[in-house]
Amino acid sequence: MMGERRSGQDALFYEFSLERHVPAEHLLRSIDRFVELDGVRQELAPFYSEMGRPSIDPELMIRMLIVGYCFGIRSERRLCDEVHLNLGYRWFCRLGLDGAVPDHSTFSKNRHGRFRDSDLLRQVFETTVKRCIAEGLVGGEGFAVDASMIKADANRQRSVPGAEWQAPEAANHAVREYLAVLDDAAFGAATPVVPKFISHADPGSRWTGANGGLAFFAYCTNYLIDLKHAVIVDVEATTAVRQAEVTAQQRMIDRTQERFGLWPERLTADTAYGSAENLAWLVHERGIEPHIPVFDKSQRTDGTFSRDDFTYDRKRDCYICPAGKELWQRQKIYRVPPPLVDRNGMMRYRASKLDCQRCSLKPQCCPNEPARKVPRSIHEGARDLARDLADTDAYVTSRRERKKVEMLFAHLKRILKLDRLRLRGPSGARDEFHLAAAAQNLRKLARLIPTPAPFTAT
C-alpha cells in the first residue's frame, strides 16, 4: 500500500558529522590528500599588519579558490554561496557546519594586494608540481609546449584604434599593468606592430582574429607539460602573438630547470616554435632535441627551383646547383667587403653571372635575374638537425604525444569553464592561469593516485 511519512517528536539533540557525510569517493576527498598549504601563513606574514582586527584566514581563501577552479565555478560571489550551502565544500574548506563564509569582496582585496605581492598563487601551483614529482608522475625526459587563446573580459565594441589610444588620467589597475609591461618580451615588446584596436577596459589584451571568426581581445596561456602523464610543469601568461609564445617557452624551460631540476631530452611542439632562432636556442644553448616541424618558407610556387634543389657542401661552405655549378658567398673582390650576414641572420650564396647566362636550366632557376642567389640562415645547422629528427620513430611518437597538451586546453575550457577570463590585466590573467593549472594537476593526482583503503583491525 501507499506509504505515508509520519513525523514524530523532534529529537532534543542531533549528532551530525561532516567527515562521515562526505562520500569516500568524492573528488574533494581525493584532492585534499595533495593540497599542501602549511606554508601559506608564513609566506604572507610580512604582508599583514601586527595591529587591527584578525583577518580572514588565507588558507581558507586558497581552499575556496581551489574548489572554484576544480568545479568550474567562475564567479567568486557564486563561489561563496556554493561553499555556504554545499557540505562537501565546507568539509574541504575546514569550515564545519557553523563556520562563516567570507564575503566575495575579500578575494578581490587580497588578490590585488597580498597574493600578488607575495606571488602566492604561483607558489600554490608549484606546490602541485612538486607533489606530482614526488608521486612519480613526472618523467623529465620528454616535454611538450603549446599555447591557447583565452578571451579577455573586454567588449570588442568598446575599443579604439591602436594608434589613437592614450592612457587616461585616472587609470585603473588594468591600464597601469599594461603600461608596466610595455617593455616585457611576453607582452608589449613581443612585436613592434601596433595593435589594430585597444580595449579601454583591458588594454593589455590583444586584438586577434586567429580563430578565423569574429576578432576578439585575448590573452594566451602557455603550458609546458611532461609527456609521461601530461602533468603541467609550468604555465605562463602572454599576449596573443606568436613571438610571445616562443619567449614563454624559453622562460618556462629555464624556470623548470631552476625550480625543479628538470631538464628534458626532447621537446615537441608545433610549427609556431620552429623558427631558426628558437631551434638554435634549443640545440646549441640547452642541448634539447627539437621534435618540432621546421618553419620554412623557402619553397617556391612559380615552378622554379627551390632551395631544396641545391646541395650544400658543408666542408667547402658552398651550394651546388642542379647543373653542377658552385654558389659562393662572394664571387668578386671588394675594396670594403660587405658583411656576410645580414641583420636577419641570413647569408647569401651567389652563382657566377657567366655560369647562369649560358646554363640551359636558367628558365627553371632564375628567369628574371642575371644570377641565382640562395639564402642560408646562420642557424641552418639546428634546422638540419630538426629535419633529420623528423625521419625518426621517436619523432613520430612525439608528434602523437603532443596531443596531450591540446587535450589539457580542451579540459581547461570545457570542464573548468575557463573559456573567458573574469579578471583583467596581465596580472589577472596570470592569477587565473596559475589557479587553473594547479586545479588540473590536483585533479590528475586524484585520478592517478588511488585513495588508500581504510585500515580495519582484525
Coordinates of C-alpha atoms in Angstrom, one line a residue:
M1 CA 0.0 0.0 0.0
M2 CA 1.0 3.6 -0.3
G3 CA 3.3 4.8 2.4
E4 CA 2.8 7.9 4.4
R5 CA 5.5 10.0 6.1
R6 CA 4.9 10.3 9.7
S7 CA 6.8 12.9 11.6
G8 CA 7.5 12.0 15.2
Q9 CA 8.6 14.1 18.1
D10 CA 11.7 16.2 17.2
A11 CA 14.9 15.0 18.9
L12 CA 16.3 17.1 21.6
F13 CA 19.9 16.7 20.4
Y14 CA 21.3 15.9 17.0
E15 CA 24.6 14.4 16.1
F16 CA 26.0 15.2 12.6
S17 CA 29.5 14.7 11.3
L18 CA 30.8 16.3 8.1
E19 CA 33.5 13.7 8.0
R20 CA 31.0 10.9 7.7
H21 CA 28.7 12.8 5.4
V22 CA 31.2 13.4 2.5
P23 CA 31.5 10.2 0.5
A24 CA 34.8 8.4 0.3
E25 CA 34.8 8.5 -3.5
H26 CA 34.1 12.3 -3.7
L27 CA 36.6 14.2 -5.8
L28 CA 37.4 16.6 -3.0
R29 CA 38.5 13.8 -0.7
S30 CA 41.0 12.7 -3.3
I31 CA 42.2 16.2 -3.9
D32 CA 42.5 17.0 -0.2
R33 CA 45.3 14.5 0.1
F34 CA 47.6 16.6 -2.1
V35 CA 46.7 20.1 -1.0
E36 CA 49.7 21.4 0.9
L37 CA 49.1 24.9 2.3
D38 CA 51.1 24.7 5.5
G39 CA 53.5 27.5 4.5
V40 CA 50.8 29.9 3.3
R41 CA 50.6 31.9 6.6
Q42 CA 54.4 32.1 6.9
E43 CA 54.7 33.4 3.3
L44 CA 52.1 36.1 3.9
A45 CA 53.1 37.1 7.4
P46 CA 55.2 40.1 6.2
F47 CA 52.2 41.5 4.3
Y48 CA 49.9 41.6 7.3
S49 CA 49.9 44.3 10.0
E50 CA 50.5 43.4 13.6
M51 CA 47.7 45.7 14.6
G52 CA 44.0 45.7 13.9
R53 CA 41.3 43.0 13.9
P54 CA 42.1 39.5 12.8
S55 CA 41.9 39.0 9.0
I56 CA 40.3 36.2 7.0
D57 CA 42.4 33.0 7.1
P58 CA 44.4 33.0 3.8
E59 CA 44.3 29.2 3.7
L60 CA 40.5 29.3 3.7
M61 CA 40.6 31.7 0.7
I62 CA 43.0 29.5 -1.2
R63 CA 40.9 26.4 -0.5
M64 CA 37.8 28.1 -1.7
L65 CA 39.6 29.2 -4.9
I66 CA 40.7 25.6 -5.5
V67 CA 37.1 24.5 -5.2
G68 CA 36.0 27.1 -7.6
Y69 CA 38.6 26.3 -10.3
C70 CA 38.3 22.5 -9.8
F71 CA 34.5 22.6 -10.4
G72 CA 34.3 25.4 -12.9
I73 CA 32.7 28.0 -10.5
R74 CA 33.8 31.1 -12.3
S75 CA 32.1 33.8 -10.1
E76 CA 33.5 34.5 -6.6
R77 CA 30.1 35.7 -5.5
R78 CA 28.6 32.4 -6.6
L79 CA 31.5 30.5 -5.1
C80 CA 30.7 32.0 -1.6
D81 CA 27.1 30.9 -2.0
E82 CA 28.1 27.4 -3.0
V83 CA 30.5 26.9 -0.2
H84 CA 27.9 28.2 2.2
L85 CA 25.3 25.6 1.0
N86 CA 27.4 22.6 0.0
L87 CA 28.5 20.4 2.8
G88 CA 31.3 18.8 0.8
Y89 CA 32.8 22.2 0.1
R90 CA 32.5 23.1 3.7
W91 CA 34.4 20.0 4.7
F92 CA 37.2 20.7 2.2
C93 CA 37.5 24.3 3.4
R94 CA 37.6 23.3 7.1
L95 CA 34.5 25.4 7.9
G96 CA 32.4 22.9 9.8
L97 CA 28.7 23.4 10.0
D98 CA 28.7 26.9 11.5
G99 CA 31.8 28.4 10.0
A100 CA 31.3 31.8 8.4
V101 CA 32.0 32.1 4.7
P102 CA 34.0 35.3 3.8
D103 CA 32.4 38.0 1.6
H104 CA 33.3 37.8 -2.0
S105 CA 35.0 41.2 -1.9
T106 CA 37.7 39.8 0.4
F107 CA 39.1 37.8 -2.6
S108 CA 39.5 40.9 -4.7
K109 CA 41.2 42.9 -1.9
N110 CA 43.7 40.2 -1.2
R111 CA 44.3 39.3 -4.8
H112 CA 45.3 42.9 -5.7
G113 CA 47.4 43.1 -2.6
R114 CA 48.9 40.3 -0.6
F115 CA 48.5 37.5 -3.1
R116 CA 50.3 39.3 -5.9
D117 CA 52.9 41.0 -3.8
S118 CA 54.0 37.6 -2.4
D119 CA 53.4 35.7 -5.7
L120 CA 51.4 33.3 -3.6
L121 CA 49.3 31.8 -6.5
R122 CA 52.5 30.9 -8.3
Q123 CA 53.7 29.1 -5.2
V124 CA 50.4 27.2 -4.9
F125 CA 50.8 25.9 -8.5
E126 CA 54.5 25.0 -8.0
T127 CA 53.5 23.0 -4.9
T128 CA 51.3 20.8 -7.0
V129 CA 54.2 20.3 -9.5
K130 CA 56.5 19.2 -6.6
R131 CA 53.8 16.8 -5.4
C132 CA 53.5 15.3 -8.9
I133 CA 57.3 14.8 -9.0
A134 CA 57.3 13.2 -5.5
E135 CA 54.5 10.8 -6.6
G136 CA 56.5 9.7 -9.7
L137 CA 54.1 11.2 -12.3
V138 CA 56.9 13.3 -13.9
G139 CA 59.4 11.5 -16.1
G140 CA 61.5 14.6 -17.0
E141 CA 62.6 13.1 -20.4
G142 CA 60.1 14.5 -22.9
F143 CA 58.3 17.8 -22.7
A144 CA 55.6 19.4 -24.9
V145 CA 54.7 23.1 -25.2
D146 CA 51.8 24.9 -26.7
A147 CA 49.6 28.0 -26.2
S148 CA 45.9 28.6 -26.3
M149 CA 44.0 31.8 -26.6
I150 CA 41.5 32.7 -23.8
K151 CA 39.1 35.5 -24.4
A152 CA 39.6 38.6 -22.2
D153 CA 36.9 40.4 -20.3
A154 CA 36.8 43.2 -22.8
N155 CA 34.0 44.2 -25.1
R156 CA 35.1 44.4 -28.7
Q157 CA 32.6 47.3 -29.3
R158 CA 34.3 49.4 -26.7
S159 CA 37.7 50.0 -28.1
V160 CA 39.7 52.5 -30.1
P161 CA 42.3 52.1 -33.0
G162 CA 45.7 51.3 -31.5
A163 CA 47.4 54.4 -32.9
E164 CA 44.8 56.6 -31.2
W165 CA 44.8 55.1 -27.7
Q166 CA 46.0 57.2 -24.8
A167 CA 46.3 56.3 -21.2
P168 CA 43.5 58.1 -19.2
E169 CA 44.4 60.4 -16.3
A170 CA 42.5 58.2 -13.8
A171 CA 44.0 54.9 -14.8
N172 CA 42.6 51.7 -13.3
H173 CA 44.8 48.8 -12.3
A174 CA 44.5 47.1 -15.8
V175 CA 45.8 50.2 -17.5
R176 CA 48.6 50.6 -15.0
E177 CA 49.6 46.9 -15.6
Y178 CA 49.5 47.4 -19.3
L179 CA 51.9 50.4 -19.1
A180 CA 54.2 48.4 -16.8
V181 CA 54.6 45.5 -19.3
L182 CA 55.2 47.6 -22.5
D183 CA 58.9 46.5 -22.4
D184 CA 58.2 42.9 -21.5
A185 CA 59.1 40.4 -24.2
A186 CA 56.0 38.4 -23.4
F187 CA 53.6 41.4 -23.8
G188 CA 54.4 44.9 -25.2
A189 CA 57.8 44.1 -26.6
A190 CA 56.8 40.8 -28.3
T191 CA 56.2 42.6 -31.6
P192 CA 56.7 46.2 -32.9
V193 CA 53.3 46.0 -34.7
V194 CA 50.8 48.4 -33.2
P195 CA 47.5 46.5 -32.3
K196 CA 44.7 47.2 -34.6
F197 CA 42.4 48.0 -31.7
I198 CA 43.0 48.5 -28.0
S199 CA 40.3 48.0 -25.3
H200 CA 39.5 50.7 -22.8
A201 CA 38.8 48.2 -20.1
D202 CA 41.8 45.9 -20.6
P203 CA 44.5 47.4 -22.9
G204 CA 46.8 44.5 -22.1
S205 CA 44.7 42.1 -24.0
R206 CA 45.4 41.6 -27.7
W207 CA 43.0 42.1 -30.6
T208 CA 43.2 38.9 -32.7
G209 CA 41.3 37.1 -35.4
A210 CA 43.4 34.0 -35.3
N211 CA 40.4 31.6 -34.8
G212 CA 39.0 32.6 -38.2
G213 CA 35.8 34.1 -36.9
L214 CA 35.0 37.4 -35.4
A215 CA 38.1 39.1 -33.9
F216 CA 38.2 39.4 -30.1
F217 CA 40.5 40.5 -27.3
A218 CA 42.5 37.7 -25.8
Y219 CA 45.5 36.5 -23.7
C220 CA 47.4 33.3 -24.2
T221 CA 48.0 30.7 -21.6
N222 CA 51.2 28.7 -22.3
Y223 CA 51.7 25.2 -21.0
L224 CA 54.9 23.2 -20.6
I225 CA 53.9 19.6 -19.8
D226 CA 55.7 16.4 -19.1
L227 CA 54.7 13.7 -21.6
K228 CA 54.7 10.8 -19.1
H229 CA 51.3 11.7 -17.5
A230 CA 50.6 15.1 -19.0
V231 CA 51.5 16.9 -15.8
I232 CA 51.7 20.7 -16.2
V233 CA 55.2 21.6 -15.0
D234 CA 55.0 25.3 -15.9
V235 CA 52.5 27.9 -17.1
E236 CA 53.0 31.4 -18.4
A237 CA 50.6 34.2 -19.5
T238 CA 51.5 36.2 -22.6
T239 CA 49.9 38.4 -25.2
A240 CA 48.2 36.6 -28.1
V241 CA 51.0 36.8 -30.7
R242 CA 53.4 34.0 -31.9
Q243 CA 56.6 35.7 -30.9
A244 CA 55.4 35.8 -27.3
E245 CA 54.8 32.1 -27.3
V246 CA 58.4 31.4 -28.1
T247 CA 59.5 33.7 -25.4
A248 CA 57.3 31.9 -22.9
Q249 CA 58.6 28.6 -24.0
Q250 CA 62.2 29.6 -23.2
R251 CA 61.2 31.1 -19.9
M252 CA 59.4 28.0 -18.8
I253 CA 62.2 25.7 -19.7
D254 CA 64.7 27.7 -17.8
R255 CA 62.4 28.1 -14.8
T256 CA 61.6 24.4 -14.7
Q257 CA 65.3 23.6 -14.6
E258 CA 65.9 26.2 -11.9
R259 CA 62.9 25.3 -9.7
F260 CA 62.6 21.6 -10.0
G261 CA 65.9 20.4 -11.6
L262 CA 64.1 19.0 -14.7
W263 CA 66.0 19.1 -18.0
P264 CA 64.2 17.4 -20.9
E265 CA 66.0 15.4 -23.5
R266 CA 63.4 16.4 -26.2
L267 CA 60.8 19.0 -26.7
T268 CA 57.8 18.6 -29.0
A269 CA 55.8 21.5 -30.3
D270 CA 54.0 22.7 -33.5
T271 CA 55.4 24.8 -36.3
A272 CA 55.0 28.1 -34.3
Y273 CA 58.1 27.1 -32.4
G274 CA 60.1 26.0 -35.4
S275 CA 61.9 29.3 -36.2
A276 CA 65.6 29.1 -36.8
E277 CA 66.4 31.2 -33.7
N278 CA 64.4 29.0 -31.4
L279 CA 65.7 25.8 -32.8
A280 CA 69.3 27.1 -32.4
W281 CA 68.5 28.1 -28.8
L282 CA 67.2 24.6 -28.0
V283 CA 70.0 22.7 -29.7
H284 CA 73.1 24.8 -29.0
E285 CA 72.3 26.6 -25.8
R286 CA 70.2 24.0 -24.0
G287 CA 71.1 20.7 -25.6
I288 CA 67.4 19.7 -26.2
E289 CA 66.3 17.6 -29.3
P290 CA 63.7 19.7 -31.1
H291 CA 60.9 17.4 -32.2
I292 CA 59.4 20.4 -34.0
P293 CA 58.5 21.0 -37.6
V294 CA 60.8 23.5 -39.2
F295 CA 59.2 26.8 -40.1
D296 CA 60.4 27.1 -43.7
K297 CA 59.2 29.4 -46.5
S298 CA 61.9 28.6 -49.0
Q299 CA 59.6 26.6 -51.2
R300 CA 58.8 28.4 -54.5
T301 CA 55.4 28.3 -56.1
D302 CA 56.3 29.6 -59.5
G303 CA 57.8 26.4 -60.8
T304 CA 61.4 27.4 -60.4
F305 CA 64.0 25.6 -58.3
S306 CA 63.6 26.0 -54.6
R307 CA 66.5 25.9 -52.1
D308 CA 66.0 22.2 -51.5
D309 CA 67.1 21.6 -55.1
F310 CA 70.5 22.9 -54.2
T311 CA 73.0 20.7 -52.4
Y312 CA 75.0 22.3 -49.6
D313 CA 78.7 21.2 -49.3
R314 CA 79.5 21.7 -45.6
K315 CA 83.3 21.2 -45.9
R316 CA 83.7 23.8 -48.6
D317 CA 80.8 26.1 -47.4
C318 CA 79.1 26.4 -50.8
Y319 CA 76.0 25.3 -52.7
I320 CA 75.9 23.1 -55.8
C321 CA 73.1 23.9 -58.2
P322 CA 71.2 21.3 -60.3
A323 CA 73.6 22.0 -63.2
G324 CA 76.6 21.2 -61.1
K325 CA 77.8 24.8 -60.7
E326 CA 79.0 26.3 -57.4
L327 CA 77.4 29.1 -55.4
W328 CA 79.7 31.0 -53.0
Q329 CA 79.1 33.8 -50.6
R330 CA 81.5 36.1 -52.6
Q331 CA 82.1 35.9 -56.3
K332 CA 84.2 39.0 -56.6
I333 CA 86.7 41.0 -54.6
Y334 CA 85.5 44.1 -52.7
R335 CA 87.6 47.1 -51.6
V336 CA 85.4 47.2 -48.4
P337 CA 83.8 43.8 -48.1
P338 CA 80.1 43.9 -47.1
P339 CA 79.1 41.7 -44.1
L340 CA 78.5 38.1 -44.8
V341 CA 75.4 38.0 -42.5
D342 CA 72.6 40.5 -42.8
R343 CA 70.5 41.9 -39.9
N344 CA 68.1 39.0 -40.2
G345 CA 70.8 36.4 -39.7
M346 CA 70.8 35.3 -43.4
M347 CA 73.9 34.5 -45.6
R348 CA 73.6 34.9 -49.4
Y349 CA 75.3 32.4 -51.7
R350 CA 75.6 33.6 -55.3
A351 CA 76.2 31.9 -58.6
S352 CA 78.5 33.3 -61.3
K353 CA 76.7 35.5 -63.8
L354 CA 78.6 33.9 -66.6
D355 CA 77.6 30.4 -65.4
C356 CA 73.9 31.4 -65.3
Q357 CA 73.8 33.1 -68.7
R358 CA 74.9 30.1 -70.6
C359 CA 73.1 27.5 -68.5
S360 CA 70.2 25.6 -70.1
L361 CA 68.4 25.4 -66.8
K362 CA 68.2 29.2 -66.3
P363 CA 64.4 29.4 -67.2
Q364 CA 63.8 26.9 -64.4
C365 CA 66.2 28.6 -62.0
C366 CA 66.3 32.4 -62.3
P367 CA 64.4 33.5 -65.4
N368 CA 64.1 37.1 -64.1
E369 CA 67.5 37.5 -62.5
P370 CA 71.0 37.6 -64.0
A371 CA 72.3 35.0 -61.5
R372 CA 70.8 32.8 -58.8
K373 CA 71.1 33.6 -55.1
V374 CA 70.4 31.1 -52.3
P375 CA 69.8 32.4 -48.7
R376 CA 71.0 30.3 -45.7
S377 CA 70.4 31.0 -42.1
I378 CA 73.3 31.2 -39.6
H379 CA 71.2 28.7 -37.6
E380 CA 70.7 26.3 -40.5
G381 CA 72.6 23.6 -38.6
A382 CA 69.9 23.4 -36.0
R383 CA 67.3 23.4 -38.7
D384 CA 69.0 20.5 -40.4
L385 CA 69.1 18.6 -37.1
A386 CA 65.3 19.1 -36.7
R387 CA 64.8 17.9 -40.3
D388 CA 66.9 14.8 -39.6
L389 CA 65.0 14.1 -36.4
A390 CA 61.7 14.2 -38.3
D391 CA 62.6 11.0 -40.0
T392 CA 63.0 9.0 -36.8
D393 CA 60.5 6.8 -35.0
A394 CA 60.9 8.9 -31.8
Y395 CA 59.7 12.0 -33.7
V396 CA 56.5 10.1 -34.8
T397 CA 55.9 9.2 -31.2
S398 CA 56.4 12.7 -30.0
R399 CA 54.0 14.1 -32.6
R400 CA 51.4 11.7 -31.3
E401 CA 52.0 12.6 -27.7
R402 CA 51.8 16.3 -28.4
K403 CA 48.0 15.9 -28.4
K404 CA 48.2 15.6 -24.6
V405 CA 48.7 19.3 -24.2
E406 CA 45.8 20.1 -26.6
M407 CA 43.6 17.8 -24.5
L408 CA 44.6 19.8 -21.4
F409 CA 43.4 23.0 -23.1
A410 CA 40.1 21.3 -24.1
H411 CA 39.7 20.2 -20.5
L412 CA 40.5 23.8 -19.3
K413 CA 37.8 25.3 -21.5
R414 CA 35.1 22.7 -21.4
I415 CA 35.3 21.2 -17.9
L416 CA 36.8 24.0 -15.9
K417 CA 34.9 26.6 -17.9
L418 CA 37.9 28.9 -18.4
D419 CA 37.0 29.9 -22.0
R420 CA 36.8 33.6 -21.0
L421 CA 38.8 35.4 -18.3
R422 CA 37.0 37.1 -15.4
L423 CA 39.9 39.1 -14.2
R424 CA 41.5 41.9 -16.2
G425 CA 45.1 42.9 -16.8
P426 CA 48.2 40.8 -17.3
S427 CA 48.3 40.0 -13.5
G428 CA 44.7 38.9 -13.6
A429 CA 45.5 36.6 -16.5
R430 CA 48.4 35.1 -14.6
D431 CA 46.3 34.6 -11.4
E432 CA 43.6 32.7 -13.4
F433 CA 46.1 30.6 -15.3
H434 CA 48.1 29.6 -12.2
L435 CA 45.0 28.5 -10.3
A436 CA 43.5 26.7 -13.3
A437 CA 46.8 24.8 -13.9
A438 CA 47.0 23.9 -10.2
A439 CA 43.5 22.6 -10.3
Q440 CA 44.3 20.4 -13.3
N441 CA 47.3 19.0 -11.6
L442 CA 45.3 18.3 -8.5
R443 CA 42.6 16.5 -10.4
K444 CA 45.3 14.4 -12.2
L445 CA 46.8 13.4 -8.9
A446 CA 43.4 12.5 -7.6
R447 CA 42.7 10.3 -10.7
L448 CA 46.1 8.6 -10.9
I449 CA 46.9 8.0 -7.3
P450 CA 44.2 5.8 -5.7
T451 CA 42.9 6.5 -2.3
P452 CA 44.4 4.1 0.3
A453 CA 41.9 1.5 1.6
P454 CA 40.8 2.2 5.2
F455 CA 42.7 0.1 7.7
T456 CA 40.5 -2.4 9.6
A457 CA 41.7 -4.1 12.7
T458 CA 41.4 -7.9 12.9

